[in-house]
Short mmCIF file of C-alpha atoms and ligand atoms in Angstrom, two decimals:
data_model
loop_
_atom_site.label_atom_id
_atom_site.label_comp_id
_atom_site.label_asym_id
_atom_site.label_seq_id
_atom_site.Cartn_x
_atom_site.Cartn_y
_atom_site.Cartn_z
CA MET A 9 -224.53 -155.52 -70.10
CA ALA A 10 -221.54 -155.02 -68.22
CA LYS A 11 -220.40 -151.28 -68.32
CA VAL A 12 -217.36 -148.68 -67.75
CA ILE A 13 -217.30 -147.72 -64.09
CA LEU A 14 -215.42 -144.55 -62.82
CA ASN A 15 -213.12 -147.02 -60.75
CA HIS A 16 -212.17 -148.61 -63.99
CA GLY A 17 -209.73 -145.40 -64.51
CA ALA A 18 -209.54 -145.07 -60.45
CA GLY A 19 -205.58 -146.16 -60.80
CA GLY A 20 -205.90 -149.11 -58.14
CA GLU A 21 -206.59 -152.66 -58.27
CA ILE A 22 -209.67 -152.43 -60.17
CA MET A 23 -208.19 -150.64 -62.84
CA GLN A 24 -204.67 -152.81 -63.17
CA GLU A 25 -207.30 -155.37 -63.56
CA PHE A 26 -210.03 -153.68 -66.09
CA ILE A 27 -206.37 -152.72 -68.03
CA SER A 28 -205.56 -156.64 -68.61
CA LYS A 29 -208.95 -158.51 -68.85
CA HIS A 30 -210.15 -155.47 -71.78
CA ILE A 31 -207.22 -153.76 -73.16
CA ILE A 32 -204.05 -155.14 -73.13
CA CYS A 33 -204.82 -158.45 -73.89
CA HIS A 34 -206.22 -157.20 -77.32
CA TYR A 35 -202.84 -155.93 -77.96
CA PRO A 36 -199.76 -158.50 -79.89
CA LYS A 37 -196.75 -159.35 -77.65
CA VAL A 38 -194.04 -157.37 -78.24
CA LYS A 39 -190.23 -158.64 -76.65
CA THR A 40 -188.92 -155.17 -75.50
CA ASP A 41 -186.53 -153.82 -72.74
CA VAL A 42 -189.65 -152.72 -70.61
CA PRO A 43 -192.92 -154.39 -72.27
CA LEU A 44 -196.30 -152.99 -71.73
CA ASP A 45 -197.22 -155.97 -69.55
CA SER A 46 -195.10 -154.62 -66.92
CA MET A 47 -197.33 -151.97 -66.61
CA ASP A 48 -194.19 -149.77 -65.72
CA ASP A 49 -194.25 -145.77 -65.83
CA SER A 50 -192.95 -146.04 -69.34
CA ALA A 51 -192.25 -148.60 -71.94
CA VAL A 52 -188.75 -149.16 -73.50
CA VAL A 53 -188.59 -150.17 -77.40
CA ASP A 54 -185.11 -150.48 -78.77
CA GLY A 55 -183.50 -148.06 -76.47
CA ILE A 56 -186.30 -145.54 -76.60
CA VAL A 57 -188.13 -144.63 -73.53
CA PHE A 58 -191.84 -144.20 -74.56
CA THR A 59 -194.86 -143.18 -72.44
CA THR A 60 -198.37 -141.56 -72.90
CA ASP A 61 -201.05 -140.13 -70.90
CA GLY A 62 -205.01 -138.45 -71.45
CA HIS A 63 -206.10 -135.83 -69.02
CA THR A 64 -209.75 -134.97 -67.78
CA VAL A 65 -208.67 -132.83 -64.64
CA LYS A 66 -212.07 -131.14 -63.21
CA PRO A 67 -212.01 -128.08 -63.24
CA LEU A 68 -209.12 -127.08 -66.25
CA ILE A 69 -207.29 -124.45 -64.07
CA PHE A 70 -207.19 -125.34 -59.89
CA PRO A 71 -205.30 -124.09 -56.92
CA GLY A 72 -201.66 -124.56 -57.87
CA GLY A 73 -201.91 -125.37 -61.49
CA ASP A 74 -203.94 -126.66 -64.90
CA ILE A 75 -204.61 -129.11 -66.98
CA GLY A 76 -201.44 -127.57 -69.19
CA ARG A 77 -199.53 -127.99 -66.47
CA LEU A 78 -200.61 -131.16 -65.14
CA SER A 79 -200.15 -132.69 -68.59
CA VAL A 80 -196.76 -131.81 -69.20
CA ALA A 81 -195.59 -132.72 -65.93
CA GLY A 82 -197.49 -135.92 -65.39
CA THR A 83 -195.51 -137.19 -68.89
CA VAL A 84 -192.07 -135.84 -68.17
CA ASN A 85 -192.23 -137.60 -64.85
CA ASP A 86 -193.33 -140.61 -66.28
CA ILE A 87 -189.87 -140.64 -68.33
CA ALA A 88 -188.20 -139.24 -65.82
CA VAL A 89 -188.73 -141.98 -63.03
CA MET A 90 -187.30 -144.59 -65.63
CA GLY A 91 -183.88 -142.99 -64.79
CA ALA A 92 -184.44 -141.55 -68.48
CA GLU A 93 -183.95 -137.81 -69.99
CA PRO A 94 -187.14 -136.90 -71.64
CA LEU A 95 -186.54 -135.40 -74.94
CA ALA A 96 -189.72 -134.26 -76.46
CA LEU A 97 -193.21 -134.11 -75.95
CA SER A 98 -196.65 -134.35 -78.30
CA CYS A 99 -200.07 -132.40 -77.26
CA SER A 100 -203.35 -133.63 -78.97
CA LEU A 101 -206.63 -131.68 -77.61
CA VAL A 102 -210.35 -132.64 -77.89
CA LEU A 103 -211.88 -129.25 -77.04
CA GLU A 104 -215.62 -129.05 -76.92
CA ALA A 105 -217.65 -126.24 -79.20
CA GLY A 106 -217.98 -123.44 -77.48
CA LEU A 107 -215.13 -123.37 -74.98
CA ASP A 108 -213.97 -119.58 -73.81
CA LEU A 109 -210.60 -118.87 -76.10
CA ASP A 110 -209.33 -117.26 -72.77
CA ILE A 111 -208.90 -120.61 -71.29
CA VAL A 112 -208.07 -122.22 -74.23
CA ASP A 113 -205.16 -119.47 -74.62
CA GLU A 114 -204.72 -119.79 -70.32
CA VAL A 115 -204.21 -123.29 -70.86
CA LEU A 116 -201.58 -123.65 -73.60
CA ARG A 117 -199.73 -120.96 -72.51
CA SER A 118 -199.04 -123.19 -69.20
CA VAL A 119 -197.95 -125.76 -71.50
CA GLY A 120 -195.08 -123.50 -72.94
CA GLU A 121 -194.14 -122.37 -69.88
CA THR A 122 -194.01 -125.93 -67.98
CA SER A 123 -192.10 -127.49 -71.38
CA ARG A 124 -189.39 -124.46 -71.11
CA GLU A 125 -188.94 -125.46 -67.23
CA CYS A 126 -188.31 -128.99 -67.60
CA GLY A 127 -186.69 -128.30 -70.87
CA VAL A 128 -188.47 -130.93 -73.02
CA PRO A 129 -190.08 -129.04 -75.96
CA VAL A 130 -193.46 -130.22 -77.23
CA VAL A 131 -192.76 -131.10 -80.75
CA THR A 132 -195.77 -132.17 -82.60
CA GLY A 133 -199.91 -132.19 -81.44
CA ASP A 134 -203.57 -132.40 -82.85
CA THR A 135 -206.41 -130.26 -82.69
CA LYS A 136 -210.17 -131.73 -82.34
CA VAL A 137 -213.21 -130.25 -81.73
CA VAL A 138 -216.40 -131.90 -80.76
CA GLU A 139 -219.93 -130.52 -80.84
CA ALA A 140 -220.94 -129.00 -77.42
CA GLY A 141 -221.70 -131.96 -74.82
CA GLY A 142 -219.04 -134.00 -76.91
CA VAL A 143 -216.55 -134.03 -73.89
CA ASP A 144 -216.68 -131.76 -70.96
CA GLU A 145 -214.76 -128.60 -72.10
CA MET A 146 -211.05 -130.00 -72.88
CA ILE A 147 -209.14 -133.22 -72.97
CA MET A 148 -205.31 -133.34 -73.00
CA VAL A 149 -203.53 -136.13 -74.72
CA THR A 150 -199.83 -135.67 -74.26
CA SER A 151 -196.73 -138.27 -75.30
CA ALA A 152 -193.07 -138.15 -74.89
CA ILE A 153 -190.18 -139.94 -75.64
CA GLY A 154 -186.99 -140.00 -73.66
CA ARG A 155 -183.56 -142.28 -73.75
CA ARG A 156 -180.72 -143.72 -71.82
CA THR A 157 -178.18 -141.04 -70.62
CA PRO A 158 -174.46 -141.77 -68.43
CA LEU A 159 -176.12 -140.38 -65.63
CA LEU A 160 -178.17 -143.78 -65.41
CA ASP A 161 -175.98 -146.00 -65.72
CA HIS A 162 -173.40 -143.76 -63.11
CA ASN A 163 -176.61 -144.37 -60.72
CA LEU A 164 -176.85 -147.71 -61.25
CA ARG A 165 -172.96 -148.82 -61.14
CA ILE A 166 -173.01 -147.01 -57.50
CA ALA A 167 -176.08 -149.46 -56.47
CA SER A 168 -174.26 -152.41 -57.87
CA GLU A 169 -171.12 -151.73 -55.50
CA TYR A 170 -173.36 -152.58 -52.67
CA ARG A 171 -175.90 -155.11 -54.50
CA LYS A 172 -176.88 -156.82 -57.66
CA VAL A 173 -178.75 -154.87 -59.39
CA ASP A 174 -181.22 -156.95 -62.00
CA SER A 175 -183.31 -154.04 -64.12
CA LYS A 176 -181.30 -152.09 -66.68
CA TRP A 177 -184.11 -149.55 -65.56
CA THR A 178 -185.26 -148.11 -62.47
CA THR A 179 -188.49 -150.17 -62.99
CA ASP A 180 -191.07 -151.77 -60.32
CA ASP A 181 -189.38 -154.32 -60.18
CA ASN A 182 -186.13 -153.56 -59.26
CA VAL A 183 -186.55 -153.18 -54.86
CA ARG A 184 -184.58 -155.74 -52.93
CA PRO A 185 -184.77 -156.15 -49.46
CA GLY A 186 -182.70 -153.80 -47.48
CA ASP A 187 -183.33 -150.94 -49.94
CA VAL A 188 -184.10 -147.63 -48.38
CA ILE A 189 -187.98 -146.17 -49.05
CA ILE A 190 -188.20 -142.04 -49.37
CA ALA A 191 -190.52 -139.80 -50.34
CA SER A 192 -189.75 -136.98 -52.00
CA GLY A 193 -192.27 -134.60 -49.98
CA THR A 194 -195.68 -134.42 -48.76
CA VAL A 195 -198.03 -136.46 -50.01
CA GLY A 196 -202.11 -135.98 -50.85
CA ASP A 197 -201.81 -132.49 -51.81
CA HIS A 198 -203.00 -132.92 -55.39
CA GLY A 199 -206.12 -134.38 -54.72
CA ILE A 200 -207.06 -132.83 -52.20
CA ALA A 201 -206.40 -129.44 -53.22
CA ILE A 202 -208.45 -130.53 -56.14
CA LEU A 203 -212.03 -132.24 -54.17
CA SER A 204 -211.69 -129.20 -51.78
CA PHE A 205 -212.10 -126.93 -54.83
CA ARG A 206 -214.31 -128.37 -56.87
CA GLU A 207 -216.61 -129.27 -53.67
CA GLY A 208 -216.05 -125.88 -51.96
CA TYR A 209 -214.94 -127.48 -48.50
CA GLY A 210 -212.44 -124.29 -48.01
CA PHE A 211 -208.76 -126.85 -47.50
CA GLU A 212 -207.96 -124.90 -50.96
CA SER A 213 -206.84 -121.92 -49.31
CA VAL A 214 -204.11 -123.89 -47.49
CA ILE A 215 -203.57 -126.91 -49.97
CA GLU A 216 -202.55 -126.39 -53.30
CA SER A 217 -201.95 -129.00 -55.87
CA ASP A 218 -198.32 -130.52 -55.69
CA VAL A 219 -198.06 -130.47 -59.41
CA ALA A 220 -194.50 -130.00 -60.95
CA PRO A 221 -191.85 -131.64 -63.69
CA LEU A 222 -189.83 -133.61 -61.52
CA ASN A 223 -186.73 -134.34 -64.42
CA GLY A 224 -184.39 -132.24 -62.97
CA MET A 225 -184.34 -133.30 -59.12
CA ILE A 226 -184.42 -137.16 -60.26
CA ALA A 227 -181.41 -135.90 -62.17
CA GLU A 228 -180.06 -134.48 -59.02
CA ALA A 229 -180.27 -137.67 -57.03
CA MET A 230 -179.14 -139.71 -59.81
CA LYS A 231 -176.00 -137.68 -59.28
CA ALA A 232 -175.55 -138.83 -55.59
CA GLY A 233 -176.44 -142.56 -57.12
CA GLY A 234 -177.74 -146.29 -56.02
CA ILE A 235 -181.17 -145.48 -56.59
CA THR A 236 -182.85 -149.15 -57.66
CA ALA A 237 -186.27 -147.71 -58.53
CA MET A 238 -188.53 -144.59 -58.77
CA LYS A 239 -192.39 -144.33 -59.21
CA ASP A 240 -194.18 -141.05 -59.06
CA PRO A 241 -197.42 -141.55 -56.54
CA THR A 242 -199.78 -140.60 -58.80
CA ARG A 243 -203.97 -142.14 -58.89
CA GLY A 244 -204.28 -144.21 -55.92
CA GLY A 245 -201.53 -142.28 -53.93
CA ILE A 246 -198.22 -144.17 -51.93
CA ALA A 247 -200.52 -147.11 -51.00
CA ASN A 248 -200.96 -147.77 -54.82
CA THR A 249 -196.91 -147.14 -55.62
CA LEU A 250 -195.48 -149.37 -52.80
CA ASN A 251 -198.31 -152.10 -53.34
CA GLU A 252 -197.35 -152.41 -56.97
CA TRP A 253 -193.68 -152.10 -55.80
CA CYS A 254 -194.48 -155.27 -53.45
CA SER A 255 -196.10 -157.55 -55.95
CA LYS A 256 -193.87 -156.77 -59.16
CA SER A 257 -190.63 -157.05 -56.65
CA LYS A 258 -191.78 -159.76 -54.38
CA VAL A 259 -190.52 -157.85 -51.39
CA GLY A 260 -192.37 -156.68 -48.12
CA LEU A 261 -191.90 -153.06 -47.39
CA ASP A 262 -191.90 -151.54 -43.81
CA ILE A 263 -192.94 -147.91 -43.73
CA THR A 264 -192.89 -145.90 -40.59
CA GLU A 265 -196.25 -143.70 -40.73
CA LYS A 266 -194.92 -140.75 -38.79
CA ASP A 267 -192.31 -140.65 -41.23
CA ILE A 268 -194.45 -139.86 -43.92
CA PRO A 269 -194.31 -136.22 -44.79
CA LEU A 270 -197.95 -134.92 -44.78
CA ARG A 271 -199.68 -131.06 -44.46
CA GLN A 272 -201.73 -130.56 -41.65
CA GLY A 273 -204.39 -128.86 -44.26
CA VAL A 274 -204.39 -132.41 -46.18
CA VAL A 275 -204.51 -134.41 -42.16
CA SER A 276 -207.43 -131.91 -41.53
CA ALA A 277 -209.25 -132.75 -44.98
CA CYS A 278 -208.96 -136.56 -44.70
CA GLU A 279 -210.09 -136.65 -41.48
CA MET A 280 -212.86 -134.37 -42.34
CA LEU A 281 -214.10 -136.57 -45.44
CA GLY A 282 -213.05 -139.98 -44.11
CA LEU A 283 -210.25 -140.34 -46.85
CA ASP A 284 -206.78 -141.97 -46.02
CA PRO A 285 -204.00 -139.60 -47.48
CA PHE A 286 -201.89 -142.22 -48.37
CA SER A 287 -204.44 -143.27 -51.32
CA ILE A 288 -204.87 -139.66 -53.06
CA GLY A 289 -202.89 -138.90 -55.91
CA ASN A 290 -199.53 -136.38 -56.05
CA GLU A 291 -198.25 -135.10 -59.24
CA GLY A 292 -195.24 -133.51 -57.95
CA LYS A 293 -193.68 -136.27 -56.00
CA VAL A 294 -191.43 -139.70 -56.69
CA ILE A 295 -190.93 -142.29 -54.38
CA ILE A 296 -187.48 -143.56 -54.33
CA ALA A 297 -185.94 -147.12 -53.55
CA CYS A 298 -182.02 -146.82 -52.82
CA VAL A 299 -179.25 -149.03 -51.58
CA PRO A 300 -178.97 -148.32 -47.68
CA GLU A 301 -175.44 -146.54 -48.29
CA MET A 302 -176.61 -143.88 -50.61
CA ALA A 303 -179.75 -143.14 -49.04
CA GLU A 304 -178.61 -140.22 -47.15
CA ASP A 305 -176.66 -138.98 -49.94
CA VAL A 306 -179.95 -139.12 -52.01
CA LEU A 307 -181.96 -137.23 -49.57
CA ARG A 308 -179.45 -134.77 -49.56
CA ALA A 309 -179.53 -134.23 -53.18
CA LEU A 310 -183.42 -134.47 -52.59
CA ARG A 311 -183.69 -131.59 -50.23
CA GLY A 312 -181.59 -129.43 -52.27
CA ASN A 313 -183.88 -128.96 -54.84
CA LYS A 314 -186.75 -126.66 -54.29
CA TYR A 315 -189.64 -129.61 -55.24
CA GLY A 316 -187.85 -132.03 -52.59
CA ARG A 317 -187.68 -129.81 -49.77
CA ASP A 318 -189.98 -132.16 -47.75
CA ALA A 319 -188.06 -135.46 -48.43
CA ALA A 320 -187.66 -138.09 -46.11
CA ILE A 321 -187.13 -141.83 -45.37
CA ILE A 322 -190.45 -143.50 -44.66
CA GLY A 323 -189.02 -146.98 -44.45
CA ARG A 324 -187.38 -150.00 -46.45
CA ALA A 325 -187.76 -152.88 -47.88
CA VAL A 326 -187.79 -156.38 -46.40
CA GLU A 327 -187.51 -160.13 -46.97
CA SER A 328 -191.06 -161.44 -46.76
CA GLU A 329 -193.48 -164.27 -47.42
CA VAL A 330 -196.29 -162.36 -48.43
CA PRO A 331 -195.44 -159.05 -50.15
CA ARG A 332 -197.28 -156.53 -48.44
CA VAL A 333 -197.02 -152.86 -46.88
CA VAL A 334 -196.98 -152.91 -43.26
CA LEU A 335 -197.44 -149.65 -41.69
CA ARG A 336 -195.85 -149.00 -38.38
CA THR A 337 -198.53 -146.96 -36.67
CA GLU A 338 -197.74 -143.89 -34.81
CA VAL A 339 -199.32 -146.02 -31.16
CA GLY A 340 -196.76 -148.69 -31.91
CA GLY A 341 -199.16 -150.59 -33.47
CA ARG A 342 -198.82 -152.13 -37.36
CA ARG A 343 -201.44 -152.38 -39.89
CA ILE A 344 -201.27 -153.70 -43.73
CA LEU A 345 -201.49 -150.75 -46.08
CA GLU A 346 -204.19 -152.43 -48.22
CA PRO A 347 -203.57 -151.47 -52.59
CA PRO A 348 -206.28 -149.05 -52.84
CA ALA A 349 -209.54 -150.11 -55.02
CA GLY A 350 -209.42 -146.75 -56.85
CA ASP A 351 -208.37 -143.47 -56.10
CA PRO A 352 -211.45 -142.13 -53.90
CA VAL A 353 -211.06 -138.30 -55.73
CA PRO A 354 -212.09 -139.20 -59.61
CA ARG A 355 -210.81 -136.48 -62.44
CA ILE A 356 -208.27 -135.60 -60.41
CA CYS A 357 -205.71 -136.18 -63.55
MG1 MG B 430 -196.20 -143.01 -63.24
#
């Protein structure tokens, strides 16, 4: 009998295949603006942007955040990267009997604080308790709805002054040759902070999770305008995000390795542990594609926000027979950045 394995939930190619073959295939097909099988960050149904996330991070409280902040930020970010405004959240809890009530309070206080920070209220929820051992402490499931605002139309109108824009949203299939690729900051921080804290490697003293709601920063960038696609590089890291763009948009991506922002602590941890920082999950970063004419303006808008200070242009989209990510390495060579099989660090979100 085939069994579920950890990599079925690790955000890479193995998970994509698992979702296609064992999950989505059982659902009735519905025609919508952005359907389920586009596997984008959110769906769009009758103009309503809708997304959901289950969180199983271990431990519940980690350097730089906790499961509460992670849940709100992750769900809000999935709405925001569609170019939409997040409106409201739900929060469902599955708690293990015996969990310390102080921990419940700390985590839910953090849900409230993050909700206040990003201006997206929690308006509905559910609470279940299972017997000790039934779950590992807590699972938090958050969903959100969002809507289109004139800001997205403004942003896409500017993009369409320079080239034809096919999508009504900043979807994964909307990257075109010539688009500039921007990372909003250092990559790999979240996964390395959790791994290091959990395993006691010691890097957590210098590396904290980047977990943050990005709807405010993304709105500033859209005011500048010209953004064609956005994605939060969570599980599977930027390697996963960039490869998804390649295959869905049918373009090549030419990325300059030295331009990808990285903290020294993440570089050291990855070298020691034999990990690729580009396959490690982030929770407070966005990868942006935009028309080249607006790239400097978008970059400036990102850098003006506290969550985007390290934003950098990392490459551009190119015509390519084979849709793949080519990394120009520091020593002047080129290598293909493969889509990761899965995030090497489990239970980071
Ligand atoms: Mg996402």
